[in-house]
XYZ file of C-alpha atoms in Angstrom:
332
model
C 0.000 0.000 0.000
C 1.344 3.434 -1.195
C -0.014 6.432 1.430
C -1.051 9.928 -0.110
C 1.977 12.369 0.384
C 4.414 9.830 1.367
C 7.869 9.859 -0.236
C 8.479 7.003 -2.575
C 12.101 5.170 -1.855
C 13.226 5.603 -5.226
C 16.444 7.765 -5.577
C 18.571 8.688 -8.342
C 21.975 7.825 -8.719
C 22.719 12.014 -8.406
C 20.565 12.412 -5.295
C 22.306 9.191 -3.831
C 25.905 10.713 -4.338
C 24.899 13.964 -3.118
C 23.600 13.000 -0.027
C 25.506 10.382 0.946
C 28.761 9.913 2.372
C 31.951 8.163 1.619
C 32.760 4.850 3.050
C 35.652 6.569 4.811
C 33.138 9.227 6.419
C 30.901 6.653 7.454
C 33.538 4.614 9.294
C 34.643 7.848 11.312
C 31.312 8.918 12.021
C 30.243 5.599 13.211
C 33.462 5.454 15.258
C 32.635 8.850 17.133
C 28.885 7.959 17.574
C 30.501 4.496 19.750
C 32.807 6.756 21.633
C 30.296 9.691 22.326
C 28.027 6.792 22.804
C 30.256 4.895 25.374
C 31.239 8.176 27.300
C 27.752 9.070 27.691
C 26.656 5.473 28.597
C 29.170 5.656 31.294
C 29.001 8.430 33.200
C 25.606 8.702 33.414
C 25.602 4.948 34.686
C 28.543 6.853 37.758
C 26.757 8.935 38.263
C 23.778 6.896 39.357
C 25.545 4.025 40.558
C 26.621 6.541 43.187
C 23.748 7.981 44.123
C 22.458 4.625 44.516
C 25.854 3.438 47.013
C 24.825 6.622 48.621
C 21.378 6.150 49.147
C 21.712 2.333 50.798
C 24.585 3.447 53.205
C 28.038 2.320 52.171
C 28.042 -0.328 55.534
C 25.222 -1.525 54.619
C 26.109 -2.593 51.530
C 29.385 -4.004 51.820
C 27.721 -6.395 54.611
C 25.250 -7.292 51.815
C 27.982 -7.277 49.179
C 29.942 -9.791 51.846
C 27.139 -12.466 52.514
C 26.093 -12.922 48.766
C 27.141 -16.483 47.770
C 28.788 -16.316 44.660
C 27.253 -19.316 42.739
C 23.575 -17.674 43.153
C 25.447 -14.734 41.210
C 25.066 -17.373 38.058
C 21.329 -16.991 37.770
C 20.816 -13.404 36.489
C 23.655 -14.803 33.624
C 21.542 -17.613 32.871
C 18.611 -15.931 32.542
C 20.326 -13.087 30.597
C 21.622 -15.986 28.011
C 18.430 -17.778 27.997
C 16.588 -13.999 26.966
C 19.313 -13.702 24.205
C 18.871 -17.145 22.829
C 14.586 -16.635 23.123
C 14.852 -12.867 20.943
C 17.138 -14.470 18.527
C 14.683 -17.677 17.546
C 11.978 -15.079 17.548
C 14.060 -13.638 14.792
C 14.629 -16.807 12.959
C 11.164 -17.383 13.419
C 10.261 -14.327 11.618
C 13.042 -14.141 9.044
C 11.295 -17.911 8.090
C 8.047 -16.258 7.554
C 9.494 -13.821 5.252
C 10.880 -16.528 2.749
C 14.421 -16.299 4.222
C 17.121 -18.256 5.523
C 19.571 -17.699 8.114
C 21.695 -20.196 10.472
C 20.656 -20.267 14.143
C 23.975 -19.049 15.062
C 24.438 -16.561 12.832
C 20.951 -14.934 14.363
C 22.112 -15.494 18.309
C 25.281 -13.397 16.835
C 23.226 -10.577 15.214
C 20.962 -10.399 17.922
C 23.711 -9.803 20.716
C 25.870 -7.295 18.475
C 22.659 -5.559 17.386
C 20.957 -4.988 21.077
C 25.163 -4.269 22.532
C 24.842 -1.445 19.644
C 21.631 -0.390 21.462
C 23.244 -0.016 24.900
C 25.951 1.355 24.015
C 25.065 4.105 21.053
C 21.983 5.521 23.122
C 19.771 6.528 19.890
C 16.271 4.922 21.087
C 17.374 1.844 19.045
C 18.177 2.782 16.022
C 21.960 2.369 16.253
C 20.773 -1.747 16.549
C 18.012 -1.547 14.046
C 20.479 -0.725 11.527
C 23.014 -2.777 12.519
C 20.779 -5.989 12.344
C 19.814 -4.708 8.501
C 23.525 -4.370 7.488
C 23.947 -8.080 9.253
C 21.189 -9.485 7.687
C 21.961 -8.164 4.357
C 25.196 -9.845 4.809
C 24.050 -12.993 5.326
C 22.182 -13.253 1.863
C 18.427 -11.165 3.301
C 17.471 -8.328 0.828
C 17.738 -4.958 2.017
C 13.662 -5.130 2.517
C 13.731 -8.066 3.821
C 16.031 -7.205 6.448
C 14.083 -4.081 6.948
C 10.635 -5.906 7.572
C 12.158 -8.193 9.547
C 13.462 -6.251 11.939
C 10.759 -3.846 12.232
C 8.091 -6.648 12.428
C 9.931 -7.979 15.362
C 10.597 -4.760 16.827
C 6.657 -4.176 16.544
C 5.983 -7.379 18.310
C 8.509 -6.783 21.042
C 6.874 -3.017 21.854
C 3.404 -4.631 21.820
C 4.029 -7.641 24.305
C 6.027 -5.152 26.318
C 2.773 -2.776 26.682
C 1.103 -6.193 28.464
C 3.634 -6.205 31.224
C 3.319 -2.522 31.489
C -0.610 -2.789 31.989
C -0.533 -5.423 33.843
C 2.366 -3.352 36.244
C 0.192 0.132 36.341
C -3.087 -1.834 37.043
C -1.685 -3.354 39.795
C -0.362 -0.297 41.206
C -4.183 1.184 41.166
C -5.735 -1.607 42.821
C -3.004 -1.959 45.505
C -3.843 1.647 46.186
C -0.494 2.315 47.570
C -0.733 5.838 46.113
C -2.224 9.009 46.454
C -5.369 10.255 44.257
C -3.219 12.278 41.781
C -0.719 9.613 40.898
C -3.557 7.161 40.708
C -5.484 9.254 37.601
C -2.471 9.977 36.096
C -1.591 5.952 35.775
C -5.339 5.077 34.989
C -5.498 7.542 32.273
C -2.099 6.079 30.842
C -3.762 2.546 31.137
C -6.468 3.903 29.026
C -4.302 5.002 26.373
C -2.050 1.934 26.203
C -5.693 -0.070 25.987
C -6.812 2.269 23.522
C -3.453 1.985 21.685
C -3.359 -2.064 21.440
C -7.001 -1.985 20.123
C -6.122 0.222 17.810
C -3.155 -2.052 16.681
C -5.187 -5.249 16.990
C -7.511 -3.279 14.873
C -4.441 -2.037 11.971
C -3.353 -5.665 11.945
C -6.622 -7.308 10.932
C -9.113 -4.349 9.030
C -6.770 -2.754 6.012
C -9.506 -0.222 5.817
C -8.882 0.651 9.178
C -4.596 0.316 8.838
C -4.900 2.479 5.558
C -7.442 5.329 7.428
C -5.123 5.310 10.592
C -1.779 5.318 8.646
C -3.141 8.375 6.358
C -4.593 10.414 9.238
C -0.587 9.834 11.153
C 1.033 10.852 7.674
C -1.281 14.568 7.807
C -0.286 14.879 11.419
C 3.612 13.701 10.930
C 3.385 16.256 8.092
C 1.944 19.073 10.241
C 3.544 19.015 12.983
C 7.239 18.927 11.297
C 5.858 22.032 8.561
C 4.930 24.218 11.815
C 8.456 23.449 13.740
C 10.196 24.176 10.760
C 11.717 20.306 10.340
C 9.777 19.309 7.475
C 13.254 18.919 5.133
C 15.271 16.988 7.665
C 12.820 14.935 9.170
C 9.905 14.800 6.556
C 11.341 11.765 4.518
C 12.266 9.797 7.590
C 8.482 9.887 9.039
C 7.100 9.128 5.709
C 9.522 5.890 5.056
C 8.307 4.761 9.071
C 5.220 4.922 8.527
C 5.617 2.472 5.249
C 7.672 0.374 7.528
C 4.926 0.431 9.749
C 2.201 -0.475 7.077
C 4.527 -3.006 5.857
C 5.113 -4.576 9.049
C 1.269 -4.557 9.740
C 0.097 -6.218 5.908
C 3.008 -8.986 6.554
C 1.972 -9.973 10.313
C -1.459 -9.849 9.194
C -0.493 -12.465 5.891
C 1.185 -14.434 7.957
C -1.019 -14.727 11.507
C -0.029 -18.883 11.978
C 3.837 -18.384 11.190
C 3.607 -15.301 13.229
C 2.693 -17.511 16.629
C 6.198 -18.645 17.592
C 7.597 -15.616 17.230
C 5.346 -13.770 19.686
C 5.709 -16.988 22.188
C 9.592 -15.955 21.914
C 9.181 -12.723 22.604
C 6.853 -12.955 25.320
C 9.290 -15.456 26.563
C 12.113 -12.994 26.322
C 10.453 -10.555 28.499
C 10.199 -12.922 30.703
C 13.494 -13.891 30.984
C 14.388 -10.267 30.524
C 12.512 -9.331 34.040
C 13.583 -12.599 35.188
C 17.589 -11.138 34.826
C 16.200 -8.706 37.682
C 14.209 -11.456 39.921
C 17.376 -13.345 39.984
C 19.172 -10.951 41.139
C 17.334 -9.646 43.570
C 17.419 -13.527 44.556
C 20.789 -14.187 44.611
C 21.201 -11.394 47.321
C 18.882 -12.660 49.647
C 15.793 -10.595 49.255
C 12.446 -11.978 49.787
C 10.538 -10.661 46.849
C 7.630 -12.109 44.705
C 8.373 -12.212 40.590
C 5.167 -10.439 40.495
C 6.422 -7.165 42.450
C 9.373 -7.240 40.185
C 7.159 -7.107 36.908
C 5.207 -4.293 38.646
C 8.853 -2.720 38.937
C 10.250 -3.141 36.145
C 7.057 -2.068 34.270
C 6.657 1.360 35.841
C 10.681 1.877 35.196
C 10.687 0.848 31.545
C 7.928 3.868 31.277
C 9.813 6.349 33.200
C 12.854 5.612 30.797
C 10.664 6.054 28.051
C 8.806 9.522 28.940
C 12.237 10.475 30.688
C 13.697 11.948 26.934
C 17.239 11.003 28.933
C 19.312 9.229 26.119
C 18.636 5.170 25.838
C 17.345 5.825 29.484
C 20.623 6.082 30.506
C 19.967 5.381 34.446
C 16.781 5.873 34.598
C 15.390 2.732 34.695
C 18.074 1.912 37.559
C 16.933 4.596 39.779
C 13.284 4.314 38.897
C 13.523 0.360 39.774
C 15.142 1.174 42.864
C 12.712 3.577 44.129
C 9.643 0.767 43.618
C 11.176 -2.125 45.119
C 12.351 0.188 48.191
C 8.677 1.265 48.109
C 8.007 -2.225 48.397
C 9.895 -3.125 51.120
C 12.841 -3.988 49.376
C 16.113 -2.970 51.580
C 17.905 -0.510 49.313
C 20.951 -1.920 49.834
């Protein structure tokens, strides 16, 4: 499907060598991104790291630090493997369903360089996204094939992740552990997430409902960047995601049966994700439910979102910390 106003992909062989640069440019380019990437990554991580030492009492945690037993310290690896090996066959299973091939290995290899990329180049993903198309693309997967793939995974992932984030804020409402304020503020976002998976539900399955949707984003996209003024830099790039998007939507929707296994992956993978933190939490002794830690983790990954702090950079630490202390979770 072609949307009115949107920006075909075709380019001509002027345009291409005016606007892009040499191999030699790219190489530096990408080389100061790590570094500015890396230096960023770290000091914000210091900085919080500290305040965190600080805020548990530097005793107290070196008497925690001293009664850990090392072995239990093998859990939050094994689930942290067992989340990279679940992304990677939801991958596979999705590269399948797009009429490619590519070795089981060779995915659990993308899949760990592309999310490192994401951790360490703090650019809301994007550093990984392309880095699992160039990958791909190596491995014998068209350049829009590598494209759909990832993006149809990557719309998967964000849509099981909005479950564990409902399920988190609803049970912060109905514990009532906070005030009136906070309370509407979190049932209104549960409304909008709700609102926003029906409406996805809805893209994936009516076309006439996808195409309406995807048209009405494409005049407000187009709007919004004519009246800031960004319309030339950015007007292209929101026109091309919201073809990925449409894309992404036709070929899940073409493809519902082959589609299953990957979503049992990735709902998998969150699991394991979260279960990285449960572990942990486990292997230092503290008595906490996997529930309360999916309630934590939940209300973190949105305060890294809505933070607009690089990659979340610390965020998520400090925001995790904060509800499991609330909790009753010893800070140290």
């Amino acid at each position: 499907m072609r949307l009115p106003g949107v920006v075909g992909e075709e380019r001509t062989d002027a345009d291409h060598s005016s606007e892009s640069p040499g191999p030699g440019d790219g190489r530096s380019s990408l080389r100061r991104r790590i570094r500015r990437g890396a230096v960023v990554t770290g000091v914000g991580l210091v900085v919080v790291y500290a305040y965190m030492v600080v805020t548990a009492g530097g005793r107290s945690l070196i008497e925690t630090i001293a009664e850990l037993d090392p072995i239990l310290l093998i859990l939050p690896l094994i689930a942290t493997a067992l989340s990279y090996v679940t992304m990677s066959l939801s991958y596979e299973g999705i590269t399948r369903a797009a009429g490619c091939r590519v070795a089981q290995f060779d995915m659990l290899r993308i899949t760990f360089v592309a999310n490192t990329a994401n951790y360490v180049i703090p650019t809301g993903g994007l550093s990984g996204f392309a880095l699992r198309i160039l990958m791909l693309n190596k491995k014998g997967v068209s350049a829009g094939r590598a494209v759909l793939i990832s993006f149809t995974q990557t719309l998967l992932t964000n849509l099981t992740l909005m479950v564990f984030i409902l399920y988190g804020l609803v049970y912060l409402v109905f514990s009532r552990r906070l005030d009136a304020v906070t309370m509407g503020l979190i049932a209104t976002v549960i409304v909008v997430l709700a609102l926003f998976l029906v409406a996805c539900l809805l893209m994936v399955y009516n076309e006439r409902i996808r195409r309406r949707l995807l048209v009405r984003m494409n005049e407000w996209a187009d709007r919004i960047l004519e009246r800031s003024g960004y319309t030339d830099r950015f007007g292209r790039r929101a026109h091309r995601f919201l073809l990925h998007i449409d894309e992404g939507l036709t070929f899940f929707a073409s493809e519902p049966r082959a589609m299953a296994m990957p979503l049992f992956w990735i709902f998998l993978d969150w699991i394991f994700t979260i279960g990285v933190l449960y572990a942990a939490l486990y292997s230092v002794g503290s008595d906490v439910g996997y529930g309360q830690v999916v309630v934590a983790f939940s209300v973190g990954i949105v305060f890294a979102v809505i933070s607009f702090v690089p990659g979340g950079v610390g965020v998520l630490e400090v925001a995790l910390d904060g509800m499991l202390a609330s909790g009753g979770v010893p800070r140290e």
